[in-house]
Amino acid sequence: GGDFHDDPLWLVLSTAAYLKETGDATILDELVPYDNQPGSEQPLDEHLQRALHYTLHRLGPHGLPLIGRADWNDCLNLNTFSEEPGESFQTHTTRDGVVAESVLIGGMFVLAAQELADISRRRGLEAQAQAYQAAAERMQATVLEHGWDGEWFLRAYDFFGGKVGSKDCPDDEAQILIEPQGYCIMGGIGVETGEARKALDSVKERLDTDHGIVLNNPPYADYHLRLGEISSYPPGYKENAGIFCHNNPWVMIAETVIRRPERAFNRPAPARTMIPRQTSFTAQSCSARTRNAPRSPSGGRSVENSRSRPSVANARSSPLSTDVPSDTQFSSHSLRLAPLGHELKPRRTQT
């Protein structure tokens, strides 16, 4: 499947890591094709710039990045709504994705924009560096305004505009998820104002175990159409409160960012149970009461959110112009590339 909106930012982050390890800046001038199409080659540096434009052209009602099919957690499918048993969440046709937003991608964008600002500055491109730094600062403010839940970072907003990973979610839904607690802090969000320390303390209290940090707590007890594959697994299995070696180090890095290195590799867990208490099928979701739940693709009961969706057209207007050159556009027969400018201007998706 495709349309995972975190994908372009990994290119920026991995290139920055390569440059730090090798000092080989010539890679930025290497010609790389778009979509493996001969004749479309452009310097890697341009690909990096377009990666940031990709995110800024896909912002939701809160100004956070739209999630698309999913992000790093390819089982958090906020636009899929699969009702067919055995259907792949990774390839099933999604609904229009102009509302569901990812706080994780917001944190990733802040870090990636800072990295590209540093790369640009080292190449003597000061105006470009300032544009990327300003974009990072705007997204940082947006995450703090709309992605902070009081004690930790929200995970996302769903198709209906409801919160995912919030203290307001019921006991049979995840109230805290690991990913934004690591990446938002890696990007420096909340480090100076105290939110970062609170978030990591919440990770310690609510997600840490003797075997590592689980993805979410509580685990999902039922399948939710609006959440997708993450809620189709039994509690504690795979993406439903399993332990992943990829994002545990994000939290370790985040601890060093706030200058708590002693907690980066020493994380003994308090005693707790990760399995939620049994709840009736009338449990309240973050946005609405359960209604006429269909069967999940894995055969279990599901919980649907029936709340009407917010209007993207009524999203906060950006103080910036939206006449941004479009990012790379592909078709089966042609490739069209718009010229890139130094000024990064966010674009809200309109309905």
Steps between C-alpha positions, in 0.01 A plus 500: 500500500592868482390841628687472830565866569807452719697341215661813346635624834707185553704600194599827666578335833702215352700737276578722799619195693720397207657845480575502872666160484703549181539874440443421132291793376553405136204263532273805496598563138442142387237479227206284608190424287144552617297181514780317312406687182795556262551867415353628827833511686554788740758555777425324827483841667190582295338173606558602862335837446201341331462264794429798727267656242312169487412533868419872486261442210307245707384666822170433674249711694738559793799576280652160581617267221236276347570133570388350166468122519720493811842612623785303664237286670354355182221344708356836609267526201285806564356524149448133409176382667543137393197278569601197292670209684841421351526833321844662505513825692812593300332490159127547569362812336484781754247776546600859433771589749451872555432493876702224671828648625818351650679663793789260437551641150487847650789413731689336213452809285644728769813288525535455123457873432765580761737249342447643152549852636837390638596334170402814307695725734813288465468536123481879526126517420397725788163613359400140443619404848291776658192386309536142626564616856191722491292207371627286787408766754148539361440125516645486850249760616217310327592174673506669839165668434310206352711193574553532875258313725608634840743227609614357164474559127190388314554235237262628232161635404275247327277522190230674706739740673497300825811460712711183486723433799340736751416490868144563385483161326316221689671219687477254210681734257862609496544820697873541439716374211878493487588650161440875548647490852832416337501688172346826616770528765773400254383804305532716813127552552422585861861469615526860621143528627471175698266291286783268395584399855133442581457282192800282583387467862166379363681247281682373806180475702260367238698321225820361651530128581775256597539407133485844341257781424169391350344687209181598678308468825235385557488253212193513279234255612284509185545565130431862404425583138635851545836374633570203276742212538650612833172412670458165323769321702460347847622720788879492530555354152684677217395864456234473771734561798788287377865603546695622196878543488465791254322757714641402840826680404298811411410527867861430601617782273227727635624441855845620397346806333361611837830408666392185682757254359473280807147410391586441136612140551379429852123475497375261772125473490248550779263211561186518288261302288483585132175316430196726539203397703213345308256762382157483354451558131338836575832657597523863401755591237698823503242663276171318523308202636536161336236441236398179318852359488582294190744211497870572470721357225637258762149392598460690829256769596580852397429845631408773251513870556187665364594858567472737207828625361633853545516720195851545369387816328448649846853423617711781640612720216876510457666841529716390208421499131403164356636552149761229550644325196349153499721210595587212271197366313502164330281342238538173315630680191671817612687669780447867578727689738422850615794728586595527865536828685671567831188616680299219656132589519253259657192394307182379670316227319161629391179307443 
